[in-house]
């Protein structure tokens, strides 16, 4: 087990990169099967999902496209509850099969807002794909079709996830040492 210190917090290895990639492959295989002949548009939520989205896309074998949107709802280690769309969507979503690619779904409030926002653009379908989900923390009902892993309600960093904008480049996922 590895220990890292980021700012004023200490983190320990929680999920090694090898295990993460195994779970990403399972999700990619399911999407490849479910979305064959549908040419989905992957919509990756920045900043946190960029590593997951890159690894996922390398495992997708069907025709598809990817674009990015940036939402913000975190500050430090807690959600602010205020969700702001920073970078918008430029693609025409009408009639498209959209797969939202997120790093983590905890309360679900950000994802619910995103699904509602995308729904106004008349896509054929909207699917949620997340690296991590915290079932204990969900506050809204969401259909998360593609969740690579469920985790407890611990604060984590690494593999794109950050603590106050640091730690995203760690290859493994680390949980906070209490």
mmCIF file with all atom_site columns, C-alpha atoms in Angstrom:
data_model
loop_
_atom_site.group_PDB
_atom_site.id
_atom_site.type_symbol
_atom_site.label_atom_id
_atom_site.label_alt_id
_atom_site.label_comp_id
_atom_site.label_asym_id
_atom_site.label_entity_id
_atom_site.label_seq_id
_atom_site.pdbx_PDB_ins_code
_atom_site.Cartn_x
_atom_site.Cartn_y
_atom_site.Cartn_z
_atom_site.occupancy
_atom_site.B_iso_or_equiv
_atom_site.pdbx_formal_charge
_atom_site.auth_seq_id
_atom_site.auth_comp_id
_atom_site.auth_asym_id
_atom_site.auth_atom_id
_atom_site.pdbx_PDB_model_num
ATOM 1   C CA . UNK A 1 1   ? 0.000   0.000  0.000   1.00 0.00 ? 1   UNK A CA 1
ATOM 2   C CA . UNK A 1 2   ? 1.223   3.443  -0.915  1.00 0.00 ? 2   UNK A CA 1
ATOM 3   C CA . UNK A 1 3   ? 0.674   6.634  1.068   1.00 0.00 ? 3   UNK A CA 1
ATOM 4   C CA . UNK A 1 4   ? 0.552   10.108 -0.516  1.00 0.00 ? 4   UNK A CA 1
ATOM 5   C CA . UNK A 1 5   ? 0.153   13.514 1.043   1.00 0.00 ? 5   UNK A CA 1
ATOM 6   C CA . UNK A 1 6   ? -1.744  16.222 -0.818  1.00 0.00 ? 6   UNK A CA 1
ATOM 7   C CA . UNK A 1 7   ? -1.857  19.603 0.867   1.00 0.00 ? 7   UNK A CA 1
ATOM 8   C CA . UNK A 1 8   ? -3.119  18.959 4.415   1.00 0.00 ? 8   UNK A CA 1
ATOM 9   C CA . UNK A 1 9   ? -4.515  15.438 3.804   1.00 0.00 ? 9   UNK A CA 1
ATOM 10  C CA . UNK A 1 10  ? -3.034  11.944 3.713   1.00 0.00 ? 10  UNK A CA 1
ATOM 11  C CA . UNK A 1 11  ? -4.316  9.265  1.334   1.00 0.00 ? 11  UNK A CA 1
ATOM 12  C CA . UNK A 1 12  ? -3.674  5.520  0.993   1.00 0.00 ? 12  UNK A CA 1
ATOM 13  C CA . UNK A 1 13  ? -4.007  3.237  -2.019  1.00 0.00 ? 13  UNK A CA 1
ATOM 14  C CA . UNK A 1 14  ? -7.621  2.172  -2.416  1.00 0.00 ? 14  UNK A CA 1
ATOM 15  C CA . UNK A 1 15  ? -7.943  0.791  -5.979  1.00 0.00 ? 15  UNK A CA 1
ATOM 16  C CA . UNK A 1 16  ? -4.790  -0.037 -7.985  1.00 0.00 ? 16  UNK A CA 1
ATOM 17  C CA . UNK A 1 17  ? -4.627  1.016  -11.638 1.00 0.00 ? 17  UNK A CA 1
ATOM 18  C CA . UNK A 1 18  ? -4.674  -2.600 -12.859 1.00 0.00 ? 18  UNK A CA 1
ATOM 19  C CA . UNK A 1 19  ? -8.000  -3.225 -11.109 1.00 0.00 ? 19  UNK A CA 1
ATOM 20  C CA . UNK A 1 20  ? -9.432  0.069  -12.409 1.00 0.00 ? 20  UNK A CA 1
ATOM 21  C CA . UNK A 1 21  ? -8.574  -0.875 -15.994 1.00 0.00 ? 21  UNK A CA 1
ATOM 22  C CA . UNK A 1 22  ? -10.189 -4.311 -15.580 1.00 0.00 ? 22  UNK A CA 1
ATOM 23  C CA . UNK A 1 23  ? -13.451 -2.617 -14.545 1.00 0.00 ? 23  UNK A CA 1
ATOM 24  C CA . UNK A 1 24  ? -13.203 -0.071 -17.376 1.00 0.00 ? 24  UNK A CA 1
ATOM 25  C CA . UNK A 1 25  ? -12.833 -2.968 -19.842 1.00 0.00 ? 25  UNK A CA 1
ATOM 26  C CA . UNK A 1 26  ? -16.015 -4.619 -18.530 1.00 0.00 ? 26  UNK A CA 1
ATOM 27  C CA . UNK A 1 27  ? -17.940 -1.356 -19.040 1.00 0.00 ? 27  UNK A CA 1
ATOM 28  C CA . UNK A 1 28  ? -16.434 -0.826 -22.516 1.00 0.00 ? 28  UNK A CA 1
ATOM 29  C CA . UNK A 1 29  ? -17.410 -4.352 -23.548 1.00 0.00 ? 29  UNK A CA 1
ATOM 30  C CA . UNK A 1 30  ? -21.009 -3.744 -22.429 1.00 0.00 ? 30  UNK A CA 1
ATOM 31  C CA . UNK A 1 31  ? -21.182 -0.432 -24.304 1.00 0.00 ? 31  UNK A CA 1
ATOM 32  C CA . UNK A 1 32  ? -19.690 -2.051 -27.426 1.00 0.00 ? 32  UNK A CA 1
ATOM 33  C CA . UNK A 1 33  ? -22.445 -4.652 -27.325 1.00 0.00 ? 33  UNK A CA 1
ATOM 34  C CA . UNK A 1 34  ? -25.343 -2.358 -26.335 1.00 0.00 ? 34  UNK A CA 1
ATOM 35  C CA . UNK A 1 35  ? -24.443 0.460  -28.751 1.00 0.00 ? 35  UNK A CA 1
ATOM 36  C CA . UNK A 1 36  ? -23.333 -1.435 -31.847 1.00 0.00 ? 36  UNK A CA 1
ATOM 37  C CA . UNK A 1 37  ? -24.897 0.188  -34.934 1.00 0.00 ? 37  UNK A CA 1
ATOM 38  C CA . UNK A 1 38  ? -25.845 3.309  -32.888 1.00 0.00 ? 38  UNK A CA 1
ATOM 39  C CA . UNK A 1 39  ? -22.768 5.572  -33.308 1.00 0.00 ? 39  UNK A CA 1
ATOM 40  C CA . UNK A 1 40  ? -23.029 7.054  -29.795 1.00 0.00 ? 40  UNK A CA 1
ATOM 41  C CA . UNK A 1 41  ? -21.720 10.437 -28.749 1.00 0.00 ? 41  UNK A CA 1
ATOM 42  C CA . UNK A 1 42  ? -19.671 10.192 -25.568 1.00 0.00 ? 42  UNK A CA 1
ATOM 43  C CA . UNK A 1 43  ? -19.939 13.396 -23.562 1.00 0.00 ? 43  UNK A CA 1
ATOM 44  C CA . UNK A 1 44  ? -17.117 13.445 -21.021 1.00 0.00 ? 44  UNK A CA 1
ATOM 45  C CA . UNK A 1 45  ? -17.465 15.712 -17.996 1.00 0.00 ? 45  UNK A CA 1
ATOM 46  C CA . UNK A 1 46  ? -14.268 17.638 -17.285 1.00 0.00 ? 46  UNK A CA 1
ATOM 47  C CA . UNK A 1 47  ? -12.058 17.791 -15.364 1.00 0.00 ? 47  UNK A CA 1
ATOM 48  C CA . UNK A 1 48  ? -12.348 14.569 -13.420 1.00 0.00 ? 48  UNK A CA 1
ATOM 49  C CA . UNK A 1 49  ? -13.368 12.140 -16.151 1.00 0.00 ? 49  UNK A CA 1
ATOM 50  C CA . UNK A 1 50  ? -10.561 12.864 -18.613 1.00 0.00 ? 50  UNK A CA 1
ATOM 51  C CA . UNK A 1 51  ? -8.406  9.839  -17.696 1.00 0.00 ? 51  UNK A CA 1
ATOM 52  C CA . UNK A 1 52  ? -11.396 7.485  -17.449 1.00 0.00 ? 52  UNK A CA 1
ATOM 53  C CA . UNK A 1 53  ? -12.744 8.819  -20.764 1.00 0.00 ? 53  UNK A CA 1
ATOM 54  C CA . UNK A 1 54  ? -9.377  8.311  -22.488 1.00 0.00 ? 54  UNK A CA 1
ATOM 55  C CA . UNK A 1 55  ? -9.016  4.740  -21.233 1.00 0.00 ? 55  UNK A CA 1
ATOM 56  C CA . UNK A 1 56  ? -12.656 3.953  -22.032 1.00 0.00 ? 56  UNK A CA 1
ATOM 57  C CA . UNK A 1 57  ? -12.375 5.333  -25.580 1.00 0.00 ? 57  UNK A CA 1
ATOM 58  C CA . UNK A 1 58  ? -9.305  3.193  -26.275 1.00 0.00 ? 58  UNK A CA 1
ATOM 59  C CA . UNK A 1 59  ? -11.434 0.142  -25.435 1.00 0.00 ? 59  UNK A CA 1
ATOM 60  C CA . UNK A 1 60  ? -14.481 1.157  -27.487 1.00 0.00 ? 60  UNK A CA 1
ATOM 61  C CA . UNK A 1 61  ? -14.476 -0.685 -30.808 1.00 0.00 ? 61  UNK A CA 1
ATOM 62  C CA . UNK A 1 62  ? -17.693 0.654  -32.355 1.00 0.00 ? 62  UNK A CA 1
ATOM 63  C CA . UNK A 1 63  ? -18.060 3.843  -34.410 1.00 0.00 ? 63  UNK A CA 1
ATOM 64  C CA . UNK A 1 64  ? -18.534 6.751  -32.007 1.00 0.00 ? 64  UNK A CA 1
ATOM 65  C CA . UNK A 1 65  ? -17.599 10.336 -31.256 1.00 0.00 ? 65  UNK A CA 1
ATOM 66  C CA . UNK A 1 66  ? -16.522 12.172 -28.108 1.00 0.00 ? 66  UNK A CA 1
ATOM 67  C CA . UNK A 1 67  ? -16.974 15.704 -26.879 1.00 0.00 ? 67  UNK A CA 1
ATOM 68  C CA . UNK A 1 68  ? -16.504 17.453 -23.532 1.00 0.00 ? 68  UNK A CA 1
ATOM 69  C CA . UNK A 1 69  ? -18.465 19.589 -21.114 1.00 0.00 ? 69  UNK A CA 1
ATOM 70  C CA . UNK A 1 70  ? -17.242 21.169 -17.904 1.00 0.00 ? 70  UNK A CA 1
ATOM 71  C CA . UNK A 1 71  ? -19.421 21.392 -14.819 1.00 0.00 ? 71  UNK A CA 1
ATOM 72  C CA . UNK A 1 72  ? -18.372 22.429 -11.348 1.00 0.00 ? 72  UNK A CA 1
ATOM 73  C CA . UNK A 1 73  ? -19.937 21.401 -8.052  1.00 0.00 ? 73  UNK A CA 1
ATOM 74  C CA . UNK A 1 74  ? -16.960 20.647 -5.795  1.00 0.00 ? 74  UNK A CA 1
ATOM 75  C CA . UNK A 1 75  ? -14.700 22.812 -3.708  1.00 0.00 ? 75  UNK A CA 1
ATOM 76  C CA . UNK A 1 76  ? -12.053 21.100 -1.612  1.00 0.00 ? 76  UNK A CA 1
ATOM 77  C CA . UNK A 1 77  ? -13.557 17.831 -0.336  1.00 0.00 ? 77  UNK A CA 1
ATOM 78  C CA . UNK A 1 78  ? -17.262 18.673 -0.369  1.00 0.00 ? 78  UNK A CA 1
ATOM 79  C CA . UNK A 1 79  ? -19.895 19.445 -2.961  1.00 0.00 ? 79  UNK A CA 1
ATOM 80  C CA . UNK A 1 80  ? -20.943 23.066 -2.971  1.00 0.00 ? 80  UNK A CA 1
ATOM 81  C CA . UNK A 1 81  ? -24.428 22.057 -4.115  1.00 0.00 ? 81  UNK A CA 1
ATOM 82  C CA . UNK A 1 82  ? -24.171 24.838 -6.709  1.00 0.00 ? 82  UNK A CA 1
ATOM 83  C CA . UNK A 1 83  ? -23.710 23.419 -10.190 1.00 0.00 ? 83  UNK A CA 1
ATOM 84  C CA . UNK A 1 84  ? -22.377 25.679 -12.921 1.00 0.00 ? 84  UNK A CA 1
ATOM 85  C CA . UNK A 1 85  ? -21.969 24.762 -16.582 1.00 0.00 ? 85  UNK A CA 1
ATOM 86  C CA . UNK A 1 86  ? -18.608 26.228 -17.533 1.00 0.00 ? 86  UNK A CA 1
ATOM 87  C CA . UNK A 1 87  ? -18.054 24.908 -21.056 1.00 0.00 ? 87  UNK A CA 1
ATOM 88  C CA . UNK A 1 88  ? -21.170 24.184 -23.106 1.00 0.00 ? 88  UNK A CA 1
ATOM 89  C CA . UNK A 1 89  ? -22.088 21.572 -25.634 1.00 0.00 ? 89  UNK A CA 1
ATOM 90  C CA . UNK A 1 90  ? -21.578 22.524 -29.294 1.00 0.00 ? 90  UNK A CA 1
ATOM 91  C CA . UNK A 1 91  ? -22.814 19.289 -30.910 1.00 0.00 ? 91  UNK A CA 1
ATOM 92  C CA . UNK A 1 92  ? -26.330 18.799 -32.260 1.00 0.00 ? 92  UNK A CA 1
ATOM 93  C CA . UNK A 1 93  ? -27.781 16.124 -29.960 1.00 0.00 ? 93  UNK A CA 1
ATOM 94  C CA . UNK A 1 94  ? -31.110 15.687 -31.777 1.00 0.00 ? 94  UNK A CA 1
ATOM 95  C CA . UNK A 1 95  ? -31.613 12.015 -32.528 1.00 0.00 ? 95  UNK A CA 1
ATOM 96  C CA . UNK A 1 96  ? -28.231 11.021 -31.034 1.00 0.00 ? 96  UNK A CA 1
ATOM 97  C CA . UNK A 1 97  ? -27.513 8.309  -28.480 1.00 0.00 ? 97  UNK A CA 1
ATOM 98  C CA . UNK A 1 98  ? -25.600 10.218 -25.820 1.00 0.00 ? 98  UNK A CA 1
ATOM 99  C CA . UNK A 1 99  ? -23.426 8.566  -23.183 1.00 0.00 ? 99  UNK A CA 1
ATOM 100 C CA . UNK A 1 100 ? -22.402 10.879 -20.368 1.00 0.00 ? 100 UNK A CA 1
ATOM 101 C CA . UNK A 1 101 ? -18.944 9.905  -19.080 1.00 0.00 ? 101 UNK A CA 1
ATOM 102 C CA . UNK A 1 102 ? -18.394 10.947 -15.472 1.00 0.00 ? 102 UNK A CA 1
ATOM 103 C CA . UNK A 1 103 ? -15.644 10.216 -12.955 1.00 0.00 ? 103 UNK A CA 1
ATOM 104 C CA . UNK A 1 104 ? -17.874 9.789  -9.917  1.00 0.00 ? 104 UNK A CA 1
ATOM 105 C CA . UNK A 1 105 ? -21.552 10.034 -9.029  1.00 0.00 ? 105 UNK A CA 1
ATOM 106 C CA . UNK A 1 106 ? -22.121 10.687 -5.348  1.00 0.00 ? 106 UNK A CA 1
ATOM 107 C CA . UNK A 1 107 ? -25.231 12.768 -4.564  1.00 0.00 ? 107 UNK A CA 1
ATOM 108 C CA . UNK A 1 108 ? -26.384 12.491 -8.183  1.00 0.00 ? 108 UNK A CA 1
ATOM 109 C CA . UNK A 1 109 ? -27.448 16.155 -8.251  1.00 0.00 ? 109 UNK A CA 1
ATOM 110 C CA . UNK A 1 110 ? -24.904 17.147 -10.909 1.00 0.00 ? 110 UNK A CA 1
ATOM 111 C CA . UNK A 1 111 ? -25.830 14.163 -13.082 1.00 0.00 ? 111 UNK A CA 1
ATOM 112 C CA . UNK A 1 112 ? -29.568 14.807 -12.705 1.00 0.00 ? 112 UNK A CA 1
ATOM 113 C CA . UNK A 1 113 ? -29.070 18.403 -13.868 1.00 0.00 ? 113 UNK A CA 1
ATOM 114 C CA . UNK A 1 114 ? -26.930 17.263 -16.765 1.00 0.00 ? 114 UNK A CA 1
ATOM 115 C CA . UNK A 1 115 ? -29.510 14.672 -17.918 1.00 0.00 ? 115 UNK A CA 1
ATOM 116 C CA . UNK A 1 116 ? -32.261 17.319 -17.705 1.00 0.00 ? 116 UNK A CA 1
ATOM 117 C CA . UNK A 1 117 ? -30.168 19.840 -19.658 1.00 0.00 ? 117 UNK A CA 1
ATOM 118 C CA . UNK A 1 118 ? -29.299 17.324 -22.371 1.00 0.00 ? 118 UNK A CA 1
ATOM 119 C CA . UNK A 1 119 ? -32.923 16.203 -22.601 1.00 0.00 ? 119 UNK A CA 1
ATOM 120 C CA . UNK A 1 120 ? -33.931 19.653 -23.891 1.00 0.00 ? 120 UNK A CA 1
ATOM 121 C CA . UNK A 1 121 ? -31.768 18.991 -26.972 1.00 0.00 ? 121 UNK A CA 1
ATOM 122 C CA . UNK A 1 122 ? -33.923 16.026 -28.098 1.00 0.00 ? 122 UNK A CA 1
ATOM 123 C CA . UNK A 1 123 ? -31.427 13.147 -28.093 1.00 0.00 ? 123 UNK A CA 1
ATOM 124 C CA . UNK A 1 124 ? -32.602 9.658  -29.034 1.00 0.00 ? 124 UNK A CA 1
ATOM 125 C CA . UNK A 1 125 ? -31.350 8.408  -25.652 1.00 0.00 ? 125 UNK A CA 1
ATOM 126 C CA . UNK A 1 126 ? -29.197 9.461  -22.716 1.00 0.00 ? 126 UNK A CA 1
ATOM 127 C CA . UNK A 1 127 ? -27.064 6.953  -20.837 1.00 0.00 ? 127 UNK A CA 1
ATOM 128 C CA . UNK A 1 128 ? -24.881 7.434  -17.766 1.00 0.00 ? 128 UNK A CA 1
ATOM 129 C CA . UNK A 1 129 ? -21.410 5.908  -17.638 1.00 0.00 ? 129 UNK A CA 1
ATOM 130 C CA . UNK A 1 130 ? -19.383 6.515  -14.499 1.00 0.00 ? 130 UNK A CA 1
ATOM 131 C CA . UNK A 1 131 ? -16.138 5.161  -13.174 1.00 0.00 ? 131 UNK A CA 1
ATOM 132 C CA . UNK A 1 132 ? -17.394 5.282  -9.597  1.00 0.00 ? 132 UNK A CA 1
ATOM 133 C CA . UNK A 1 133 ? -20.737 5.535  -7.819  1.00 0.00 ? 133 UNK A CA 1
ATOM 134 C CA . UNK A 1 134 ? -21.407 6.043  -4.109  1.00 0.00 ? 134 UNK A CA 1
ATOM 135 C CA . UNK A 1 135 ? -24.805 4.346  -3.632  1.00 0.00 ? 135 UNK A CA 1
ATOM 136 C CA . UNK A 1 136 ? -25.067 5.389  0.037   1.00 0.00 ? 136 UNK A CA 1
ATOM 137 C CA . UNK A 1 137 ? -24.798 9.055  -0.887  1.00 0.00 ? 137 UNK A CA 1
ATOM 138 C CA . UNK A 1 138 ? -27.266 9.206  -3.814  1.00 0.00 ? 138 UNK A CA 1
ATOM 139 C CA . UNK A 1 139 ? -30.007 11.756 -3.183  1.00 0.00 ? 139 UNK A CA 1
ATOM 140 C CA . UNK A 1 140 ? -31.882 11.391 -6.479  1.00 0.00 ? 140 UNK A CA 1
ATOM 141 C CA . UNK A 1 141 ? -33.124 8.467  -8.551  1.00 0.00 ? 141 UNK A CA 1
ATOM 142 C CA . UNK A 1 142 ? -30.773 7.895  -11.495 1.00 0.00 ? 142 UNK A CA 1
ATOM 143 C CA . UNK A 1 143 ? -30.526 5.103  -14.045 1.00 0.00 ? 143 UNK A CA 1
ATOM 144 C CA . UNK A 1 144 ? -26.761 4.537  -14.030 1.00 0.00 ? 144 UNK A CA 1
ATOM 145 C CA . UNK A 1 145 ? -26.435 1.895  -16.726 1.00 0.00 ? 145 UNK A CA 1
ATOM 146 C CA . UNK A 1 146 ? -22.662 1.761  -16.874 1.00 0.00 ? 146 UNK A CA 1
ATOM 147 C CA . UNK A 1 147 ? -20.961 1.992  -13.483 1.00 0.00 ? 147 UNK A CA 1
ATOM 148 C CA . UNK A 1 148 ? -17.475 0.527  -13.362 1.00 0.00 ? 148 UNK A CA 1
ATOM 149 C CA . UNK A 1 149 ? -17.373 0.325  -9.546  1.00 0.00 ? 149 UNK A CA 1
ATOM 150 C CA . UNK A 1 150 ? -19.449 1.102  -6.454  1.00 0.00 ? 150 UNK A CA 1
ATOM 151 C CA . UNK A 1 151 ? -17.510 2.486  -3.513  1.00 0.00 ? 151 UNK A CA 1
ATOM 152 C CA . UNK A 1 152 ? -18.235 3.574  0.065   1.00 0.00 ? 152 UNK A CA 1
ATOM 153 C CA . UNK A 1 153 ? -18.672 7.221  0.938   1.00 0.00 ? 153 UNK A CA 1
ATOM 154 C CA . UNK A 1 154 ? -14.962 7.998  1.351   1.00 0.00 ? 154 UNK A CA 1
ATOM 155 C CA . UNK A 1 155 ? -13.153 10.962 -0.161  1.00 0.00 ? 155 UNK A CA 1
ATOM 156 C CA . UNK A 1 156 ? -10.828 9.776  -2.928  1.00 0.00 ? 156 UNK A CA 1
ATOM 157 C CA . UNK A 1 157 ? -8.202  11.135 -5.324  1.00 0.00 ? 157 UNK A CA 1
ATOM 158 C CA . UNK A 1 158 ? -6.240  9.873  -8.299  1.00 0.00 ? 158 UNK A CA 1
ATOM 159 C CA . UNK A 1 159 ? -7.036  8.597  -11.795 1.00 0.00 ? 159 UNK A CA 1
ATOM 160 C CA . UNK A 1 160 ? -8.449  12.019 -12.672 1.00 0.00 ? 160 UNK A CA 1
ATOM 161 C CA . UNK A 1 161 ? -10.101 12.755 -9.333  1.00 0.00 ? 161 UNK A CA 1
ATOM 162 C CA . UNK A 1 162 ? -8.674  15.613 -7.320  1.00 0.00 ? 162 UNK A CA 1
ATOM 163 C CA . UNK A 1 163 ? -8.394  17.240 -3.948  1.00 0.00 ? 163 UNK A CA 1
ATOM 164 C CA . UNK A 1 164 ? -8.512  20.987 -4.515  1.00 0.00 ? 164 UNK A CA 1
ATOM 165 C CA . UNK A 1 165 ? -7.163  20.501 -8.086  1.00 0.00 ? 165 UNK A CA 1
ATOM 166 C CA . UNK A 1 166 ? -4.252  18.262 -6.995  1.00 0.00 ? 166 UNK A CA 1
ATOM 167 C CA . UNK A 1 167 ? -3.721  14.494 -7.268  1.00 0.00 ? 167 UNK A CA 1
ATOM 168 C CA . UNK A 1 168 ? -5.442  13.942 -10.627 1.00 0.00 ? 168 UNK A CA 1
ATOM 169 C CA . UNK A 1 169 ? -2.338  12.387 -12.182 1.00 0.00 ? 169 UNK A CA 1
ATOM 170 C CA . UNK A 1 170 ? -1.993  9.573  -9.643  1.00 0.00 ? 170 UNK A CA 1
ATOM 171 C CA . UNK A 1 171 ? -2.334  6.249  -11.474 1.00 0.00 ? 171 UNK A CA 1
ATOM 172 C CA . UNK A 1 172 ? -4.191  4.505  -8.630  1.00 0.00 ? 172 UNK A CA 1
ATOM 173 C CA . UNK A 1 173 ? -7.217  5.706  -6.691  1.00 0.00 ? 173 UNK A CA 1
ATOM 174 C CA . UNK A 1 174 ? -6.448  6.706  -3.102  1.00 0.00 ? 174 UNK A CA 1
ATOM 175 C CA . UNK A 1 175 ? -8.819  7.103  -0.151  1.00 0.00 ? 175 UNK A CA 1
ATOM 176 C CA . UNK A 1 176 ? -8.407  9.624  2.603   1.00 0.00 ? 176 UNK A CA 1
ATOM 177 C CA . UNK A 1 177 ? -6.783  8.454  5.856   1.00 0.00 ? 177 UNK A CA 1
ATOM 178 C CA . UNK A 1 178 ? -8.992  9.610  8.695   1.00 0.00 ? 178 UNK A CA 1
#
